[in-house]
Structure formats: structure tokens, C-alpha cells
Backbone as a chain_set.jsonl record, in Angstrom:
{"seq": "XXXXXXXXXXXXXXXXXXXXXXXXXXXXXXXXXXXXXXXXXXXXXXXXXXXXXXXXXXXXXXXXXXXXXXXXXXXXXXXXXXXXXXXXXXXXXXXXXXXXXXXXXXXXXXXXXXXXXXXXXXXXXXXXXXXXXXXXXXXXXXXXXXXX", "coords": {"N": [[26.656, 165.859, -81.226], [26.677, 167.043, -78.943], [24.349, 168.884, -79.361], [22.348, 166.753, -79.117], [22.355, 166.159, -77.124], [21.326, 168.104, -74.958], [19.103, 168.867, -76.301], [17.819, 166.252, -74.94], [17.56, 166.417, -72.909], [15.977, 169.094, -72.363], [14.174, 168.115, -73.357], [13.475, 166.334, -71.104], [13.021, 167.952, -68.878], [10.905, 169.4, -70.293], [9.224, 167.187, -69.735], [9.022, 166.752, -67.241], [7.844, 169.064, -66.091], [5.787, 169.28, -66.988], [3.801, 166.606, -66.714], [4.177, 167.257, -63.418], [2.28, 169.907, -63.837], [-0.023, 168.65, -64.582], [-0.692, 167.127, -62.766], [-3.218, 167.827, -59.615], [-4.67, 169.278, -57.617], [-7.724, 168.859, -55.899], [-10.412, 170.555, -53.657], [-13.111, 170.808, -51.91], [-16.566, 172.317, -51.533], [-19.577, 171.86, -50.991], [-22.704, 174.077, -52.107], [-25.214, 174.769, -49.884], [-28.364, 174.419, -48.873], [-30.028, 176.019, -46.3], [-32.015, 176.29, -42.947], [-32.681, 178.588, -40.833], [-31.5, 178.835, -37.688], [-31.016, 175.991, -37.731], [-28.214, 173.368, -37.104], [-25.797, 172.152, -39.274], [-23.75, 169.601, -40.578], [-20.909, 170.167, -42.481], [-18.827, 168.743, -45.236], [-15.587, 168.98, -46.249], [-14.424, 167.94, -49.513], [-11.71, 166.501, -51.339], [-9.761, 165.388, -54.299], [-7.717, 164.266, -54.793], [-4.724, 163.963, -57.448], [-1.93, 163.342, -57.373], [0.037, 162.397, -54.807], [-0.081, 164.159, -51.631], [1.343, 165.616, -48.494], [0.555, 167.931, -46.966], [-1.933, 170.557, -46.062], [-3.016, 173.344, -46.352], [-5.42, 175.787, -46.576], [-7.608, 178.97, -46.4], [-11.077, 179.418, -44.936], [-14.143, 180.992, -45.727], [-17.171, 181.943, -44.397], [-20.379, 182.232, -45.454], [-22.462, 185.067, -44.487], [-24.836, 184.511, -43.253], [-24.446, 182.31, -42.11], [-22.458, 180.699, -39.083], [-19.914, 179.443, -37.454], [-20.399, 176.334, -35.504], [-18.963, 176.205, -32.104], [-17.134, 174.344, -30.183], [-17.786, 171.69, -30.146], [-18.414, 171.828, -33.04], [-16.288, 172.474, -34.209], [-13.363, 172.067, -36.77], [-13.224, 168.93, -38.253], [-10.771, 165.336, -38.756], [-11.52, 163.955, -42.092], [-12.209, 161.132, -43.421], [-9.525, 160.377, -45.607], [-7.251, 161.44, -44.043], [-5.984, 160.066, -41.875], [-3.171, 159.719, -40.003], [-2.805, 162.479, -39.418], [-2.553, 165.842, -38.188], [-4.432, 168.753, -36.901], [-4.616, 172.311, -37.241], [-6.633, 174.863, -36.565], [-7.509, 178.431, -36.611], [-9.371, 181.567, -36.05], [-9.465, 184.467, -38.092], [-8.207, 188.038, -38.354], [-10.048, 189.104, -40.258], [-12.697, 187.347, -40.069], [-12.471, 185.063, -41.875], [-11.118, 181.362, -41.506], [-8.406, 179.819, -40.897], [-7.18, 177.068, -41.86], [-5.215, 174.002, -41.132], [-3.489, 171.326, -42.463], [-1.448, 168.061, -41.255], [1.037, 165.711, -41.39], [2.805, 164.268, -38.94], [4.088, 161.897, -39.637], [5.032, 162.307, -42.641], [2.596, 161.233, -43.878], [1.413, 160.557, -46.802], [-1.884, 161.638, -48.683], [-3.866, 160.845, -51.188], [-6.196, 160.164, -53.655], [-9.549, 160.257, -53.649], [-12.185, 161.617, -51.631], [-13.473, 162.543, -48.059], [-11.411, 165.034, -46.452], [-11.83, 166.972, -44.172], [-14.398, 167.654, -41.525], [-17.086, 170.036, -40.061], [-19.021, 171.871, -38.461], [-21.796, 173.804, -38.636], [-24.298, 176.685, -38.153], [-27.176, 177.893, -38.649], [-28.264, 181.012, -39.183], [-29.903, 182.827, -40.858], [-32.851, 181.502, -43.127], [-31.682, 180.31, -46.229], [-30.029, 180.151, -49.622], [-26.182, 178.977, -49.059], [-23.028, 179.559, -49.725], [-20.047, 178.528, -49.131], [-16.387, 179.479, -49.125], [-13.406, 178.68, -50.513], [-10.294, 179.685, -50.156], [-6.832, 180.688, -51.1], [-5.463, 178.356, -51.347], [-3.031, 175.634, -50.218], [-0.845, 173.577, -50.692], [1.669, 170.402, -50.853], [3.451, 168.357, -52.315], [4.781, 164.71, -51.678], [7.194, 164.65, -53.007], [7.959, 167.188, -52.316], [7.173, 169.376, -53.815], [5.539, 172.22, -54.766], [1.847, 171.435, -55.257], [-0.321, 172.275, -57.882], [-3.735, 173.379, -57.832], [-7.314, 173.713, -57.399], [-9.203, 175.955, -56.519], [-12.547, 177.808, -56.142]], "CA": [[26.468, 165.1, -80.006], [26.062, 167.658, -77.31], [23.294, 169.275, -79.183], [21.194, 165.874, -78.733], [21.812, 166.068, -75.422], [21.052, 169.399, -74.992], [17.521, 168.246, -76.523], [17.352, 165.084, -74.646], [17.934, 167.286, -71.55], [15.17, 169.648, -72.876], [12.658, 167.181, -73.138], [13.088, 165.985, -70.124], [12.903, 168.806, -68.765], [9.337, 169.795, -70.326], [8.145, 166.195, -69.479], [9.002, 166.95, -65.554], [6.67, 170.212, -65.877], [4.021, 168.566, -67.475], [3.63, 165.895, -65.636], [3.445, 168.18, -62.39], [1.149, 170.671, -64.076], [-1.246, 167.563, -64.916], [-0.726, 166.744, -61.116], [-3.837, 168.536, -59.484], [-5.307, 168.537, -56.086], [-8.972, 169.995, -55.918], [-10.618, 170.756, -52.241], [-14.411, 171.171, -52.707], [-17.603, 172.303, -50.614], [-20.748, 172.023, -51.783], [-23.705, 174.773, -51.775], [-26.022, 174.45, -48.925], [-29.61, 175.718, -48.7], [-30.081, 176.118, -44.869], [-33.22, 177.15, -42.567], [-32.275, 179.408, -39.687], [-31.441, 177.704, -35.983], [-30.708, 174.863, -37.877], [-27.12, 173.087, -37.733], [-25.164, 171.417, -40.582], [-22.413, 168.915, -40.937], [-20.23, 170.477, -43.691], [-17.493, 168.215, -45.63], [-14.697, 169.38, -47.72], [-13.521, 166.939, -50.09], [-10.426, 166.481, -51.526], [-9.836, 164.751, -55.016], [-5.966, 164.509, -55.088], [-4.673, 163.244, -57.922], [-0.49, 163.735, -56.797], [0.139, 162.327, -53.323], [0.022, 164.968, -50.569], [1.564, 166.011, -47.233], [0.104, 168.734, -46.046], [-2.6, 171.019, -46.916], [-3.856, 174.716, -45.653], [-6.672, 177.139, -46.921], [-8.748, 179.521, -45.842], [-12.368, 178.971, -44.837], [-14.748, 181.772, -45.382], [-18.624, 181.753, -43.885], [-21.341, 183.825, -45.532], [-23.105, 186.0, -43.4], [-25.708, 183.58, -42.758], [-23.617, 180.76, -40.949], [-21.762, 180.958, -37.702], [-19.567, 177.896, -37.217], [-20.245, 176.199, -33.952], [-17.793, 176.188, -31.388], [-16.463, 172.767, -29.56], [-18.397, 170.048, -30.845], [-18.49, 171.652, -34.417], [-14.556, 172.849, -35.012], [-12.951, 171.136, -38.19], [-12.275, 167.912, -37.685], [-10.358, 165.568, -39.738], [-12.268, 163.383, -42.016], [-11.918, 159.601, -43.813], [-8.778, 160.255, -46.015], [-6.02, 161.807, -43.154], [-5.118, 159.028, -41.095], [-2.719, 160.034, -38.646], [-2.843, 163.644, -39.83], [-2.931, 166.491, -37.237], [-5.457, 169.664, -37.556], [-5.041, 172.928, -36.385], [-7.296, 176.377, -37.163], [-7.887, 179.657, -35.869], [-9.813, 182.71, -36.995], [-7.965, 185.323, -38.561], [-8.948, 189.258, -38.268], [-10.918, 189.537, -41.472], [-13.496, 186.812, -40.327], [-11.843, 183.78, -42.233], [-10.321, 180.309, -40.876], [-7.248, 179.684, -41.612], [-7.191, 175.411, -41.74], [-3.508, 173.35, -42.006], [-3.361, 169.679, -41.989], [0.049, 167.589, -41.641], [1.169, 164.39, -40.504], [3.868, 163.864, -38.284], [5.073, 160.742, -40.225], [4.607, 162.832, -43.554], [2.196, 160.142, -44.535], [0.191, 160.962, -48.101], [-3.137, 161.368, -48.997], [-4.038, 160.659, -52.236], [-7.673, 159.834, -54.12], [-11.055, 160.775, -53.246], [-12.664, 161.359, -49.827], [-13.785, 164.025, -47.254], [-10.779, 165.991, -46.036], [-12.463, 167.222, -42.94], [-16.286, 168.302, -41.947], [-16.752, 171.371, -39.308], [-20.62, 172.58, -38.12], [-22.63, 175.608, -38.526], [-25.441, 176.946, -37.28], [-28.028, 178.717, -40.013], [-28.795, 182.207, -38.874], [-31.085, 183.096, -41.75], [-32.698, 180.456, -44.324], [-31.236, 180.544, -47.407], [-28.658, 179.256, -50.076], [-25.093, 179.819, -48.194], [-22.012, 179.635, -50.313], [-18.401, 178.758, -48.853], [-15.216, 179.889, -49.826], [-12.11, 177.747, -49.857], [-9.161, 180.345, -50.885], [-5.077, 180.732, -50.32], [-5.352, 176.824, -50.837], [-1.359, 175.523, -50.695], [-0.473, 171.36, -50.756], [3.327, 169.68, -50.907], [3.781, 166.682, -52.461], [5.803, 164.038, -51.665], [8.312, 164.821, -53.851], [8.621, 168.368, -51.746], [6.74, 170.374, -54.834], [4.152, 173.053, -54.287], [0.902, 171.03, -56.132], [-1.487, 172.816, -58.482], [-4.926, 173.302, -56.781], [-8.15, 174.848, -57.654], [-9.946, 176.962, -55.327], [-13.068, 178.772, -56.734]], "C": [[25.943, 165.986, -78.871], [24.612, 168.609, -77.645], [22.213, 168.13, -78.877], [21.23, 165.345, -77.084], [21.173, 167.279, -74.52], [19.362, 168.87, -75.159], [16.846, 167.498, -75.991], [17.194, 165.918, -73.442], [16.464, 168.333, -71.658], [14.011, 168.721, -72.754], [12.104, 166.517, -71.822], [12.565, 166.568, -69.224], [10.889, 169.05, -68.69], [8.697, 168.901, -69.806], [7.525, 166.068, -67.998], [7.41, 168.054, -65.361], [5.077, 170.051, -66.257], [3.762, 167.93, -66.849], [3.026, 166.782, -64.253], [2.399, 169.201, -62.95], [-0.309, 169.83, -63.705], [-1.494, 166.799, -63.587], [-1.894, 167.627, -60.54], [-4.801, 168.239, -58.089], [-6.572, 169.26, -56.416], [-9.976, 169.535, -54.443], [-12.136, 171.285, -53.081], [-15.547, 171.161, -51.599], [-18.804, 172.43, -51.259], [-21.864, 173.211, -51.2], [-24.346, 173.936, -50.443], [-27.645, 175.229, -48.76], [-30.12, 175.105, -47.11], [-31.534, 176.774, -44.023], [-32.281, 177.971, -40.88], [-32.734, 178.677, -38.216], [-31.113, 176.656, -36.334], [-29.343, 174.161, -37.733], [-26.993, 172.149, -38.378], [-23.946, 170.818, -40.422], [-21.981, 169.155, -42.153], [-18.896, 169.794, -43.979], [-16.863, 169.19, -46.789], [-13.804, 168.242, -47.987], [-12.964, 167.472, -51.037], [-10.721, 165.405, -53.088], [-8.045, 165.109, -55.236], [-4.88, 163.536, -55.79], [-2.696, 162.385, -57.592], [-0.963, 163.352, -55.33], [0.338, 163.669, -52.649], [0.157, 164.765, -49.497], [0.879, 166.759, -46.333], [-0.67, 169.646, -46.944], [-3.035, 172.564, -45.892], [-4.748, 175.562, -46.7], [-7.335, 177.851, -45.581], [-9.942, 179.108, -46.333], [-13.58, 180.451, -44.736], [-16.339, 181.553, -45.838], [-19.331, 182.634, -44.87], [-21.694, 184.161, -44.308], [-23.781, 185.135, -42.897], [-25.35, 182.249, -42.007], [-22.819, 181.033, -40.229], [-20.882, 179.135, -37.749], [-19.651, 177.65, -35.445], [-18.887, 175.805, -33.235], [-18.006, 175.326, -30.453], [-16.768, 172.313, -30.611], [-18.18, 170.221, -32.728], [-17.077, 172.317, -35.143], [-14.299, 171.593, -36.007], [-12.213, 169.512, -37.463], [-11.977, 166.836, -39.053], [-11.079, 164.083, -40.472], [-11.855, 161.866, -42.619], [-10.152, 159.584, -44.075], [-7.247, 160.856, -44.935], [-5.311, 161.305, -42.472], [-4.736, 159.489, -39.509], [-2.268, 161.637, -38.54], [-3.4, 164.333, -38.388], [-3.474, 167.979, -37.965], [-5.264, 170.783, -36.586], [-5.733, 174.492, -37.291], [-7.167, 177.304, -36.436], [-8.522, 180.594, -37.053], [-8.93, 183.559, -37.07], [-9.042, 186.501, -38.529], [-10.334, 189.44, -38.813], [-12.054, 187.818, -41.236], [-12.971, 184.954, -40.72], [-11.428, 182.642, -41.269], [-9.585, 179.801, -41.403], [-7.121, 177.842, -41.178], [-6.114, 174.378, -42.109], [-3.556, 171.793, -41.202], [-1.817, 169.332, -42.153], [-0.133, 166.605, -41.065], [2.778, 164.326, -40.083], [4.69, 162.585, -38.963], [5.223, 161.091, -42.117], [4.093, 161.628, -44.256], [0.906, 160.745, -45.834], [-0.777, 160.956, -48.258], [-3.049, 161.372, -50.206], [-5.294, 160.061, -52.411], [-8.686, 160.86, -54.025], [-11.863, 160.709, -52.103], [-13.132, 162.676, -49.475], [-11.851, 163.939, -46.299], [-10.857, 166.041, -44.702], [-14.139, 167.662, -42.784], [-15.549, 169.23, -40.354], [-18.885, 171.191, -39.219], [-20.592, 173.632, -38.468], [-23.934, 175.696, -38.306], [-25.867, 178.035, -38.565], [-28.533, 179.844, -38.853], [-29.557, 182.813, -39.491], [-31.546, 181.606, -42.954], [-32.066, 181.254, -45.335], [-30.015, 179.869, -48.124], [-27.323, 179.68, -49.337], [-23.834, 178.663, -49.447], [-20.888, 179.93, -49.922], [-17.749, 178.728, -49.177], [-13.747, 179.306, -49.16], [-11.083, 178.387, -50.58], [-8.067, 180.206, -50.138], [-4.568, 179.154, -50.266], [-3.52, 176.42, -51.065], [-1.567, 173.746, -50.101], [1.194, 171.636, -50.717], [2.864, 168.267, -51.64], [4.641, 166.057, -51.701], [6.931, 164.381, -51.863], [9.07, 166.806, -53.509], [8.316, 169.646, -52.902], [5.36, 170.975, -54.079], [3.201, 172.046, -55.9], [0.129, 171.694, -56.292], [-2.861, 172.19, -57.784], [-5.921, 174.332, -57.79], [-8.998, 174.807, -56.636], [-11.065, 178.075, -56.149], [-13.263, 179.808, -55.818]], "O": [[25.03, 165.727, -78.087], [23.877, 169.027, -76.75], [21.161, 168.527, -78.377], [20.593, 164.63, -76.311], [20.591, 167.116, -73.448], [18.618, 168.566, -74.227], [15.62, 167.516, -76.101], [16.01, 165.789, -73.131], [15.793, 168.152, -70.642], [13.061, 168.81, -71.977], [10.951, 166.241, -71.489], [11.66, 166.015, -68.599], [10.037, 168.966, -67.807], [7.62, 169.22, -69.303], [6.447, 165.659, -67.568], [6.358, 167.856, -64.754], [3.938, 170.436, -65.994], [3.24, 168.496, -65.889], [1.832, 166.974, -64.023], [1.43, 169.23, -62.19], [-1.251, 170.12, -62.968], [-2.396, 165.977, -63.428], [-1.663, 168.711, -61.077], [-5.418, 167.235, -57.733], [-6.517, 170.229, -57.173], [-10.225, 168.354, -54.202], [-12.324, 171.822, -54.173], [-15.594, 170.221, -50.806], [-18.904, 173.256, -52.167], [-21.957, 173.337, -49.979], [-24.051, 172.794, -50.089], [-27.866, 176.424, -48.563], [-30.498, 173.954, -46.886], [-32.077, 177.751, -44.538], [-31.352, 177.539, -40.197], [-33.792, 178.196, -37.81], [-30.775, 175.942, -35.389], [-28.93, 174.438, -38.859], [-27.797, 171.219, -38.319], [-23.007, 171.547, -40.103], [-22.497, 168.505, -43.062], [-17.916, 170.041, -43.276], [-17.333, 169.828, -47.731], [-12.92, 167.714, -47.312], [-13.299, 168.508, -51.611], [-11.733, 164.703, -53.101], [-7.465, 166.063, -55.754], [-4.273, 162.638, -55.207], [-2.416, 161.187, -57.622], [-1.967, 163.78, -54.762], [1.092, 164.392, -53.3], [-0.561, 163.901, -48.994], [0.613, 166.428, -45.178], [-0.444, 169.743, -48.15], [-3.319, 172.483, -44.697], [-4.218, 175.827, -47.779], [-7.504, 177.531, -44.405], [-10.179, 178.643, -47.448], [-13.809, 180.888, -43.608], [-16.776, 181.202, -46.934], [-18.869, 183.753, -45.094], [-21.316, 183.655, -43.252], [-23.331, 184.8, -41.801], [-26.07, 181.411, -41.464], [-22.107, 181.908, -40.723], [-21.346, 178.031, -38.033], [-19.233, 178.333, -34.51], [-17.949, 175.203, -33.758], [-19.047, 175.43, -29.804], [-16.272, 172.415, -31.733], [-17.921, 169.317, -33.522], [-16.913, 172.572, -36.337], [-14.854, 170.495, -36.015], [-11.312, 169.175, -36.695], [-12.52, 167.047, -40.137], [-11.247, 163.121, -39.722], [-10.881, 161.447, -41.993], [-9.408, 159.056, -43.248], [-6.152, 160.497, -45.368], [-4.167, 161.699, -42.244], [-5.367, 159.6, -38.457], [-1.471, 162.0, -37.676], [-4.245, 163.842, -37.639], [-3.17, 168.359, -39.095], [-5.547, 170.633, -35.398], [-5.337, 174.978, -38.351], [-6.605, 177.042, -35.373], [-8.39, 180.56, -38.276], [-7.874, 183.614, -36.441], [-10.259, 186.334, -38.615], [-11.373, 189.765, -38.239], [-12.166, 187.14, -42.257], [-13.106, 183.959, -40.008], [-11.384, 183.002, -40.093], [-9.854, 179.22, -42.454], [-6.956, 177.575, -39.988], [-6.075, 173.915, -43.249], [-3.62, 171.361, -40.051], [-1.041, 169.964, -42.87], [-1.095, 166.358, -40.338], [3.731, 164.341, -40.862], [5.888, 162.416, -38.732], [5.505, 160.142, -42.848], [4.787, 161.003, -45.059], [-0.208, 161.222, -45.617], [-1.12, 159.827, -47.909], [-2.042, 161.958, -50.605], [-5.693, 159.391, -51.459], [-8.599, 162.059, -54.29], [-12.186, 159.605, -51.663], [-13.216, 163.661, -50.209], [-11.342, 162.971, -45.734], [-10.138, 165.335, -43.995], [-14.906, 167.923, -43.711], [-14.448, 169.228, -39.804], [-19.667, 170.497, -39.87], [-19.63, 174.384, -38.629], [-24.649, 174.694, -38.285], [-25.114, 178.753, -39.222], [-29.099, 179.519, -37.809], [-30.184, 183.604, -38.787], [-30.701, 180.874, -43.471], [-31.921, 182.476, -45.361], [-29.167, 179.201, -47.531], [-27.342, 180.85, -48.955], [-23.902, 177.479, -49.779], [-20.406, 181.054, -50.062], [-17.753, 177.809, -49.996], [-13.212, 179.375, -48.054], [-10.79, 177.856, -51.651], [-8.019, 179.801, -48.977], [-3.682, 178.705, -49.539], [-2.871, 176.908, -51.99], [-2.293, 173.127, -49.323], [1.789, 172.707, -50.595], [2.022, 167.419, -51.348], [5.351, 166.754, -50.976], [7.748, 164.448, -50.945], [10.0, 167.426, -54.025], [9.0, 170.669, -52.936], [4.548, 170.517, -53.275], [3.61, 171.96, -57.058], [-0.492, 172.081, -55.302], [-3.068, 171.055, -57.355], [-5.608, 175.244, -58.555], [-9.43, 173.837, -56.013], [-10.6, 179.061, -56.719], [-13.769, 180.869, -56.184]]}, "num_chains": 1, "name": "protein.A"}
């Protein structure tokens, strides 16, 4: 008897971890090929398959893009609601980017995230980097993410 609970306990167990493994948020920017003086409306979308609370990454520029300042800071985009946004730059260049909602209200699906500007300082392809990415679920779990 107590080993089939032991087992039943066990399984449940693995089914919890699986489940969350197979839970997976993914944050995504696309290439850009840019001419110099030009600016760009850049989205990062979100495909989140696990409800989410809150979300932070870093944001890092190539050389060739400047993000503009007022009009083009991150702002937040279809899927956030009543979600609040705040950034700053950090030593090393980067922007550090954390969403939340005061009523911890979820995002979940497919959408833009947020968009942000930049300003092209040379043409060319420009390639941004969305690392350190961290989520919550609902359920108060850190959610699996990929960040290339």
C-alpha cells in the first residue's frame, strides 16, 4: 500500500514538472536592416504559452542604433493592459526593461509586448539582444523562457 502511494505521489510529482517545463514564454525581436538618420518603431513580441505577471530583460543596441529619448522610450504594447513599465540604462550600455501590473493581471497568447524607437546611425543589418529574461506565473513559478 504505501509503496503505491509512494508511486502515485511520484508521478505526480513528475507530471507537475513537466507540465511547467512544457510551459514556455518566448520574447522576440526581429532583425532590422536600417539606413542611417533614419528612425524605427521596434516591437518585442511575446508568445506566452503559461499565463504571466510580470516580465524583465535586458535590452541590448548594436553599435549602430541609439534609442531615442522621450517620444521613443519603451512603451507598453497590445497584450499588457493595465501593466506598468519602467527602464533605465545600466553601466555596460544595456536596458534593463520590467513590466507588472498592479492588479497582477496575466498576459497570456500572442502579441507585441512593447515597441521603443531608434535612430540608425550607420546603414546596415542591426541585431538586438533580449538577455537575463525572468517571467512569474500566476501560480508564483519562475516560467521557462528563451532568449537568444
Amino acid at each position: 500500500m504505501n509503496r503505491q502511494i509512494i508511486s502515485f505521489v511520484v508521478l505526480m510529482i513528475a507530471a507537475q514538472l513537466s507540465a511547467l517545463r512544457a510551459a514556455t514564454v518566448t520574447f522576440s525581436i526581429d532583425d532590422i536592416v536600417v539606413v542611417s538618420g533614419v528612425e524605427y518603431t521596434v516591437e518585442v513580441k511575446a508568445s506566452a504559452a503559461e499565463p504571466i505577471v510580470n516580465f524583465q530583460f535586458d535590452l541590448t543596441l548594436p553599435a549602430n542604433l541609439s534609442m531615442v529619448p522621450e517620444d521613443g522610450a519603451p512603451k507598453l504594447g497590445t497584450m499588457t493592459g493595465d501593466y506598468q513599465l519602467a527602464y533605465c540604462r545600466r553601466s555596460n550600455g544595456s536596458y534593463r526593461i520590467i513590466g507588472y501590473s498592479l492588479n497582477n493581471t496575466a498576459i497570456t497568447g500572442d502579441g507585441v509586448l512593447l515597441t521603443f524607437k531608434v535612430k540608425a546611425l550607420e546603414t546596415g543589418k542591426s541585431t538586438l539582444t533580449l538577455s537575463k529574461v525572468i517571467t512569474a506565473s500566476t501560480r508564483n513559478f519562475r516560467v521557462g523562457f528563451y532568449s537568444p
